[in-house]
């Protein structure tokens, strides 16, 4: 049921989509579904080998086109080069999906200034770099019917202890989403966001539940629906938001978390987390 595909087979035919961080996890799941719906997809990240393997795997599985391009989103010149590569291959680009992210769990006072910067640079500066490069391109070329979709989290508006750099950066991305929804609507560019709750991926689980904590702490228990998300559920929502079916949705953030953020009490959650995992974070 949760893994059923939502849109008709040609829903994204003719569209070219760039998915940052598309070589793994949720980016890969969304890429696969976009390809199944007829889109050309470029996937980007720091690790070209991983991207090439993913592209090959998804092309074999879907029969679609997937272009792997190395690009560290922290560097504007790399983003501009990546955009050039996409245009060279596909002729134009219709959708930017800012999915790349970095995160780790830590008491904030133990973070070095560089550790904090690293997360801000990937998440906020990286999303800004891609948004600015793609937006300038579309506006300059007078191309319309374009979409930016940003992956944030529910703690973008609640904040969250122990993942403060990520919460700070995602809040910035959400503010950018809503601001540009207004400012760039006149150019035919929509901006929306998705705030996922827990969706198991190696990247997120290794960083947020390091070591054997994955076995000790069941994230499904803190979700009112008592389960974590299925990747296809997120892919269905993302495909809708980048398709023309959502042409009147602009400036929205859609939460897909089983109701988790509404019952989250950060202090109780972290107390339980520390007790269950035997972590002593007191000084
Ligand atoms: C404290 C840490 C740390 C940790 C790294 N640092 N890991 N500090 N706790 N666990 C510090 C380092 O000591 C260094 O500071 C600085 O951060 C940069 O570290 P590097 O390893 O040099 O960075 P880099 O190679 O650029 O790697 C970036 C990374 C890494 C973020 C540290 O984890 C990564 O590549 N992540 C990408 C994938 C990812 O994180 N996916 C999860 C997304 S999940 P010093 O001062 O020593 O130089 C997500 C879920 C949200 O966002 C919500 C879920 C419910
Ligand atoms: P993931 O697999 O670790 O995805 C993160 C991706 O970002 C990786 O492919 C990584 O690729 C890429 N990346 C990291 N730093 C980069 C950089 N400097 N330049 C370019 N790419 C970079 O984790 P995920 O769970 O799928 O996360 C995907 C998105 O969902 C993120 O925005 C995350 O915040 C969000 N999210 C996830 C959850 C969840 O439960 N999984 C919940 C809420 C929000 P490389 O390492 O190859 O560069």
Short mmCIF file of C-alpha atoms and ligand atoms in Angstrom, two decimals:
data_model
loop_
_atom_site.label_atom_id
_atom_site.label_comp_id
_atom_site.label_asym_id
_atom_site.label_seq_id
_atom_site.Cartn_x
_atom_site.Cartn_y
_atom_site.Cartn_z
CA UNK A 1 0.00 0.00 0.00
CA UNK A 2 2.64 2.55 1.08
CA UNK A 3 4.91 1.43 -1.75
CA UNK A 4 2.40 1.92 -4.56
CA UNK A 5 3.23 4.46 -7.26
CA UNK A 6 0.93 7.45 -7.42
CA UNK A 7 1.20 9.29 -10.73
CA UNK A 8 0.50 8.15 -14.27
CA UNK A 9 3.49 6.81 -16.22
CA UNK A 10 4.13 9.93 -18.37
CA UNK A 11 3.62 12.51 -15.59
CA UNK A 12 7.18 13.88 -15.87
CA UNK A 13 7.82 13.17 -19.55
CA UNK A 14 9.89 15.96 -21.14
CA UNK A 15 11.16 17.33 -17.84
CA UNK A 16 14.80 17.51 -16.80
CA UNK A 17 15.43 17.33 -13.08
CA UNK A 18 18.60 17.86 -11.05
CA UNK A 19 18.76 15.99 -7.75
CA UNK A 20 21.64 17.05 -5.48
CA UNK A 21 22.80 14.17 -3.30
CA UNK A 22 21.01 11.87 -5.76
CA UNK A 23 23.46 8.98 -5.47
CA UNK A 24 22.13 7.56 -2.22
CA UNK A 25 19.23 7.42 0.22
CA UNK A 26 16.14 9.51 -0.40
CA UNK A 27 17.71 11.35 -3.35
CA UNK A 28 18.21 8.03 -5.11
CA UNK A 29 14.65 6.89 -4.35
CA UNK A 30 13.18 10.13 -5.73
CA UNK A 31 15.45 9.94 -8.80
CA UNK A 32 14.29 6.42 -9.57
CA UNK A 33 10.63 7.40 -9.48
CA UNK A 34 11.22 10.55 -11.58
CA UNK A 35 12.88 8.34 -14.20
CA UNK A 36 9.99 5.88 -14.10
CA UNK A 37 7.69 8.83 -14.82
CA UNK A 38 9.69 9.79 -17.92
CA UNK A 39 12.02 12.53 -16.63
CA UNK A 40 15.69 12.93 -17.50
CA UNK A 41 17.56 13.20 -14.22
CA UNK A 42 21.03 14.50 -13.36
CA UNK A 43 22.34 13.30 -10.00
CA UNK A 44 25.13 15.18 -8.27
CA UNK A 45 27.31 14.81 -5.18
CA UNK A 46 30.98 14.72 -4.15
CA UNK A 47 31.48 11.02 -4.96
CA UNK A 48 31.53 10.44 -8.74
CA UNK A 49 32.06 6.66 -8.51
CA UNK A 50 28.95 6.29 -6.35
CA UNK A 51 26.97 8.48 -8.75
CA UNK A 52 28.08 6.47 -11.78
CA UNK A 53 27.04 3.21 -10.12
CA UNK A 54 23.68 4.62 -9.13
CA UNK A 55 23.06 6.08 -12.59
CA UNK A 56 23.85 2.74 -14.24
CA UNK A 57 21.66 0.82 -11.80
CA UNK A 58 18.70 3.18 -12.26
CA UNK A 59 19.03 3.31 -16.05
CA UNK A 60 18.96 -0.51 -16.12
CA UNK A 61 15.95 -0.65 -13.82
CA UNK A 62 13.87 2.09 -15.45
CA UNK A 63 15.09 2.41 -19.04
CA UNK A 64 15.42 6.17 -18.44
CA UNK A 65 18.31 8.67 -18.67
CA UNK A 66 20.45 9.50 -15.65
CA UNK A 67 23.51 11.77 -15.82
CA UNK A 68 26.04 11.51 -12.96
CA UNK A 69 27.91 14.78 -12.29
CA UNK A 70 30.40 15.49 -9.55
CA UNK A 71 29.62 18.70 -7.67
CA UNK A 72 30.33 19.81 -4.14
CA UNK A 73 27.43 22.18 -3.49
CA UNK A 74 29.57 24.24 -1.11
CA UNK A 75 31.46 25.73 -4.06
CA UNK A 76 29.54 28.08 -6.36
CA UNK A 77 31.87 27.57 -9.31
CA UNK A 78 31.29 23.79 -9.14
CA UNK A 79 27.54 24.37 -9.14
CA UNK A 80 27.80 26.60 -12.23
CA UNK A 81 29.88 23.91 -13.96
CA UNK A 82 27.35 21.24 -13.00
CA UNK A 83 24.53 23.35 -14.48
CA UNK A 84 26.52 23.74 -17.71
CA UNK A 85 26.96 19.95 -17.85
CA UNK A 86 23.23 19.38 -17.47
CA UNK A 87 22.38 21.89 -20.22
CA UNK A 88 25.01 20.37 -22.50
CA UNK A 89 23.50 16.91 -22.08
CA UNK A 90 19.76 17.63 -21.92
CA UNK A 91 19.41 21.11 -23.53
CA UNK A 92 17.53 22.69 -20.62
CA UNK A 93 16.58 22.07 -17.00
CA UNK A 94 13.17 22.35 -15.36
CA UNK A 95 13.54 21.32 -11.74
CA UNK A 96 16.13 21.79 -9.00
CA UNK A 97 15.76 19.42 -6.06
CA UNK A 98 17.97 20.57 -3.18
CA UNK A 99 18.38 17.28 -1.32
CA UNK A 100 22.10 17.16 -0.43
CA UNK A 101 22.75 17.47 3.28
CA UNK A 102 25.16 16.79 6.10
CA UNK A 103 24.34 16.15 9.74
CA UNK A 104 25.63 14.65 12.98
CA UNK A 105 24.45 14.42 16.53
CA UNK A 106 26.44 16.22 19.20
CA UNK A 107 26.12 18.54 22.19
CA UNK A 108 26.57 21.95 20.59
CA UNK A 109 29.25 23.16 23.02
CA UNK A 110 31.46 20.28 21.88
CA UNK A 111 31.37 21.32 18.23
CA UNK A 112 34.33 23.12 16.72
CA UNK A 113 33.56 26.25 14.74
CA UNK A 114 34.53 24.28 11.64
CA UNK A 115 32.11 21.43 12.48
CA UNK A 116 29.21 23.90 12.74
CA UNK A 117 30.31 25.61 9.50
CA UNK A 118 30.53 22.29 7.68
CA UNK A 119 26.82 21.61 8.14
CA UNK A 120 25.77 25.19 7.41
CA UNK A 121 27.92 25.13 4.28
CA UNK A 122 26.45 21.92 2.87
CA UNK A 123 22.82 22.56 3.78
CA UNK A 124 22.25 26.32 3.69
CA UNK A 125 25.09 27.61 1.52
CA UNK A 126 24.79 24.57 -0.79
CA UNK A 127 21.05 25.07 -1.31
CA UNK A 128 21.65 28.79 -1.79
CA UNK A 129 24.41 28.15 -4.34
CA UNK A 130 22.22 25.85 -6.44
CA UNK A 131 19.14 28.04 -6.11
CA UNK A 132 21.03 31.17 -7.14
CA UNK A 133 22.80 29.57 -10.11
CA UNK A 134 19.63 27.92 -11.46
CA UNK A 135 17.43 30.95 -10.75
CA UNK A 136 19.84 33.34 -12.51
CA UNK A 137 19.99 30.98 -15.49
CA UNK A 138 16.22 30.66 -15.84
CA UNK A 139 15.59 34.37 -15.39
CA UNK A 140 18.37 35.33 -17.80
CA UNK A 141 17.05 32.94 -20.47
CA UNK A 142 13.43 34.02 -19.80
CA UNK A 143 12.46 30.37 -19.30
CA UNK A 144 9.29 29.75 -17.28
CA UNK A 145 7.41 26.84 -15.62
CA UNK A 146 10.40 25.99 -13.43
CA UNK A 147 10.39 24.49 -9.95
CA UNK A 148 12.67 24.45 -6.94
CA UNK A 149 11.96 21.77 -4.33
CA UNK A 150 13.90 21.82 -1.05
CA UNK A 151 14.14 18.93 1.39
CA UNK A 152 14.04 20.34 4.92
CA UNK A 153 12.98 18.71 8.23
CA UNK A 154 10.22 19.40 10.74
CA UNK A 155 12.76 20.81 13.19
CA UNK A 156 13.29 23.67 10.71
CA UNK A 157 10.46 25.39 12.61
CA UNK A 158 10.62 23.74 16.05
CA UNK A 159 14.41 23.66 16.38
CA UNK A 160 16.03 20.55 17.86
CA UNK A 161 18.58 19.95 20.58
CA UNK A 162 21.82 18.15 19.63
CA UNK A 163 21.45 18.73 15.87
CA UNK A 164 21.65 22.52 16.10
CA UNK A 165 23.73 23.22 12.96
CA UNK A 166 21.29 21.18 10.88
CA UNK A 167 18.24 22.81 12.47
CA UNK A 168 19.74 26.27 11.93
CA UNK A 169 20.57 25.56 8.30
CA UNK A 170 17.24 23.91 7.45
CA UNK A 171 15.40 26.89 8.97
CA UNK A 172 17.33 29.12 6.58
CA UNK A 173 16.40 26.90 3.63
CA UNK A 174 12.74 27.08 4.63
CA UNK A 175 12.92 30.90 4.81
CA UNK A 176 14.52 30.95 1.36
CA UNK A 177 11.76 28.68 0.01
CA UNK A 178 8.97 30.97 1.18
CA UNK A 179 10.76 34.20 0.23
CA UNK A 180 11.53 33.13 -3.34
CA UNK A 181 8.03 31.70 -3.79
CA UNK A 182 6.91 35.32 -3.70
CA UNK A 183 9.86 37.05 -5.35
CA UNK A 184 10.39 34.67 -8.28
CA UNK A 185 6.73 33.81 -8.99
CA UNK A 186 6.76 36.61 -11.57
CA UNK A 187 9.43 34.68 -13.48
CA UNK A 188 7.36 31.49 -13.49
CA UNK A 189 9.52 29.80 -10.84
CA UNK A 190 7.77 27.95 -8.01
CA UNK A 191 9.50 27.17 -4.68
CA UNK A 192 8.26 24.47 -2.32
CA UNK A 193 9.64 22.22 0.39
CA UNK A 194 9.08 18.80 1.89
CA UNK A 195 9.70 18.13 5.58
CA UNK A 196 10.17 14.39 6.02
CA UNK A 197 10.01 12.65 9.39
CA UNK A 198 12.08 9.49 9.92
CA UNK A 199 12.77 7.61 6.68
CA UNK A 200 15.49 5.00 7.20
CA UNK A 201 18.61 5.65 5.11
CA UNK A 202 22.21 4.68 5.76
CA UNK A 203 23.34 8.32 5.64
CA UNK A 204 20.87 9.58 8.25
CA UNK A 205 20.88 6.51 10.50
CA UNK A 206 24.70 6.28 10.65
CA UNK A 207 24.93 9.94 11.71
CA UNK A 208 21.92 10.22 14.01
CA UNK A 209 22.08 6.72 15.54
CA UNK A 210 25.80 5.92 15.46
CA UNK A 211 27.27 2.56 16.54
CA UNK A 212 24.73 0.08 17.89
CA UNK A 213 22.18 2.79 18.72
CA UNK A 214 20.19 1.80 15.61
CA UNK A 215 19.29 -1.47 17.34
CA UNK A 216 18.68 0.13 20.74
CA UNK A 217 16.45 3.03 19.74
CA UNK A 218 13.33 2.44 17.68
CA UNK A 219 12.41 5.72 15.94
CA UNK A 220 9.02 4.27 14.91
CA UNK A 221 7.87 4.37 18.53
CA UNK A 222 7.86 8.15 18.66
CA UNK A 223 5.64 8.42 15.56
CA UNK A 224 1.87 8.46 16.25
CA UNK A 225 1.36 6.09 13.29
CA UNK A 226 4.00 3.80 14.88
CA UNK A 227 6.06 3.33 11.76
CA UNK A 228 8.80 5.01 9.78
CA UNK A 229 8.30 6.26 6.23
CA UNK A 230 8.61 4.23 3.03
CA UNK A 231 10.84 5.82 0.39
CA UNK A 232 8.10 5.49 -2.25
CA UNK A 233 5.75 7.61 -0.13
CA UNK A 234 8.26 10.45 -0.21
CA UNK A 235 8.95 9.90 -3.91
CA UNK A 236 5.20 10.12 -4.64
CA UNK A 237 4.97 13.49 -2.88
CA UNK A 238 8.13 14.84 -4.52
CA UNK A 239 6.96 13.74 -7.98
CA UNK A 240 3.65 15.54 -7.46
CA UNK A 241 5.40 18.73 -6.32
CA UNK A 242 7.75 18.85 -9.32
CA UNK A 243 5.00 17.92 -11.80
CA UNK A 244 2.57 20.27 -13.52
CA UNK A 245 -0.26 18.77 -11.41
CA UNK A 246 0.95 21.02 -8.56
CA UNK A 247 1.21 24.16 -10.74
CA UNK A 248 -0.77 26.23 -8.18
CA UNK A 249 1.25 25.05 -5.14
CA UNK A 250 3.87 27.67 -4.31
CA UNK A 251 5.65 28.57 -1.07
CA UNK A 252 4.34 25.48 0.69
CA UNK A 253 6.17 23.10 3.02
CA UNK A 254 4.51 19.70 3.17
CA UNK A 255 5.22 17.53 6.19
CA UNK A 256 5.33 13.77 5.71
CA UNK A 257 6.11 12.32 9.13
CA UNK A 258 3.18 10.26 10.44
CA UNK A 259 2.36 13.13 12.84
CA UNK A 260 5.73 12.92 14.62
CA UNK A 261 6.53 16.61 15.04
CA UNK A 262 3.18 17.36 16.71
CA UNK A 263 3.97 15.09 19.65
CA UNK A 264 7.68 15.73 19.85
CA UNK A 265 8.82 17.26 23.07
CA UNK A 266 12.48 17.80 22.43
CA UNK A 267 13.59 17.59 26.07
CA UNK A 268 11.65 14.39 26.86
CA UNK A 269 12.76 12.81 23.60
CA UNK A 270 16.43 13.44 24.22
CA UNK A 271 16.16 12.32 27.87
CA UNK A 272 14.72 8.98 26.71
CA UNK A 273 17.26 8.77 23.93
CA UNK A 274 20.18 9.27 26.30
CA UNK A 275 18.78 6.82 28.89
CA UNK A 276 18.07 4.06 26.35
CA UNK A 277 21.41 4.48 24.68
CA UNK A 278 23.37 4.82 27.92
CA UNK A 279 24.88 8.12 26.82
CA UNK A 280 26.15 10.45 29.49
CA UNK A 281 26.38 13.86 27.91
CA UNK A 282 26.63 15.68 31.23
CA UNK A 283 29.89 17.47 31.85
C1 LIG B 1 31.23 16.38 15.95
C2 LIG B 1 32.13 16.27 13.83
C3 LIG B 1 31.48 15.03 13.58
C4 LIG B 1 30.66 14.48 14.66
C5 LIG B 1 32.61 15.55 11.82
N1 LIG B 1 32.82 16.54 12.70
N2 LIG B 1 31.79 14.61 12.34
N3 LIG B 1 32.01 16.94 14.98
N4 LIG B 1 30.57 15.19 15.80
N5 LIG B 1 30.03 13.33 14.52
C6 LIG B 1 33.67 17.72 12.51
C7 LIG B 1 35.10 17.36 12.16
O1 LIG B 1 35.86 17.09 13.33
C8 LIG B 1 35.57 18.64 11.46
O2 LIG B 1 35.84 19.66 12.38
C9 LIG B 1 34.32 19.10 10.72
O3 LIG B 1 33.20 18.47 11.39
C10 LIG B 1 34.32 18.66 9.27
O4 LIG B 1 34.51 17.25 9.22
P1 LIG B 1 34.99 16.50 7.90
O5 LIG B 1 34.93 15.05 8.16
O6 LIG B 1 36.28 17.09 7.43
O7 LIG B 1 33.86 16.98 6.87
P2 LIG B 1 33.45 16.43 5.46
O8 LIG B 1 34.43 15.43 4.95
O9 LIG B 1 33.13 17.63 4.65
O10 LIG B 1 32.09 15.58 5.77
C11 LIG B 1 30.91 16.23 6.10
C12 LIG B 1 30.16 15.50 7.22
C13 LIG B 1 29.94 14.00 6.90
C14 LIG B 1 28.85 16.24 7.43
C15 LIG B 1 30.99 15.58 8.50
O11 LIG B 1 29.21 13.36 7.93
C16 LIG B 1 29.21 13.81 5.59
O12 LIG B 1 29.85 13.72 4.55
N6 LIG B 1 27.84 13.78 5.61
C17 LIG B 1 27.04 13.68 4.39
C18 LIG B 1 25.88 12.77 4.53
C19 LIG B 1 24.98 13.02 5.74
O13 LIG B 1 25.40 13.63 6.73
N7 LIG B 1 23.75 12.52 5.63
C20 LIG B 1 22.80 12.66 6.69
C21 LIG B 1 21.72 13.59 6.30
S1 LIG B 1 20.47 13.20 7.43
P3 LIG B 1 37.41 20.02 12.81
O14 LIG B 1 37.27 21.22 13.68
O15 LIG B 1 37.91 18.81 13.53
O16 LIG B 1 38.13 20.30 11.52
C22 LIG B 1 19.56 14.48 7.88
C23 LIG B 1 18.37 14.00 8.68
C24 LIG B 1 17.57 15.08 9.27
O17 LIG B 1 19.85 15.58 7.59
C25 LIG B 1 16.44 14.66 10.20
C26 LIG B 1 16.23 13.23 10.55
C27 LIG B 1 14.99 12.95 11.38
P1 LIG B 2 22.09 10.67 2.61
O1 LIG B 2 21.92 9.43 1.80
O2 LIG B 2 23.29 10.78 3.47
O3 LIG B 2 21.98 11.89 1.62
C1 LIG B 2 22.77 13.03 1.69
C2 LIG B 2 23.38 13.24 0.33
O4 LIG B 2 24.02 14.51 0.30
C3 LIG B 2 24.41 12.19 -0.04
O5 LIG B 2 24.10 11.63 -1.28
C4 LIG B 2 25.72 12.98 -0.12
O6 LIG B 2 26.51 12.47 -1.20
C5 LIG B 2 25.21 14.37 -0.43
N1 LIG B 2 26.15 15.40 0.00
C6 LIG B 2 26.67 15.60 1.24
N2 LIG B 2 27.51 16.64 1.25
C7 LIG B 2 27.53 17.12 -0.01
C8 LIG B 2 28.19 18.19 -0.65
N3 LIG B 2 29.03 18.99 0.02
N4 LIG B 2 27.97 18.40 -1.98
C9 LIG B 2 27.12 17.62 -2.65
N5 LIG B 2 26.45 16.59 -2.12
C10 LIG B 2 26.66 16.34 -0.82
O7 LIG B 2 20.85 10.90 3.61
P2 LIG B 2 19.26 10.97 3.32
O8 LIG B 2 18.61 10.48 4.55
O9 LIG B 2 18.92 10.36 2.02
O10 LIG B 2 19.00 12.54 3.26
C11 LIG B 2 18.46 13.18 2.12
C12 LIG B 2 17.76 14.45 2.51
O11 LIG B 2 16.63 14.16 3.34
C13 LIG B 2 18.61 15.43 3.31
O12 LIG B 2 18.30 16.75 2.91
C14 LIG B 2 18.18 15.21 4.73
O13 LIG B 2 18.39 16.31 5.56
C15 LIG B 2 16.68 14.97 4.49
N6 LIG B 2 15.98 14.30 5.58
C16 LIG B 2 16.18 12.97 5.78
C17 LIG B 2 15.46 12.35 6.78
C18 LIG B 2 15.59 10.89 7.03
O14 LIG B 2 14.96 10.37 7.95
N7 LIG B 2 16.35 10.14 6.24
C19 LIG B 2 14.58 13.09 7.56
C20 LIG B 2 14.43 14.45 7.33
C21 LIG B 2 15.13 15.05 6.31
P3 LIG B 2 28.13 12.43 -1.16
O15 LIG B 2 28.53 11.93 0.18
O16 LIG B 2 28.45 11.49 -2.29
O17 LIG B 2 28.59 13.82 -1.45
#
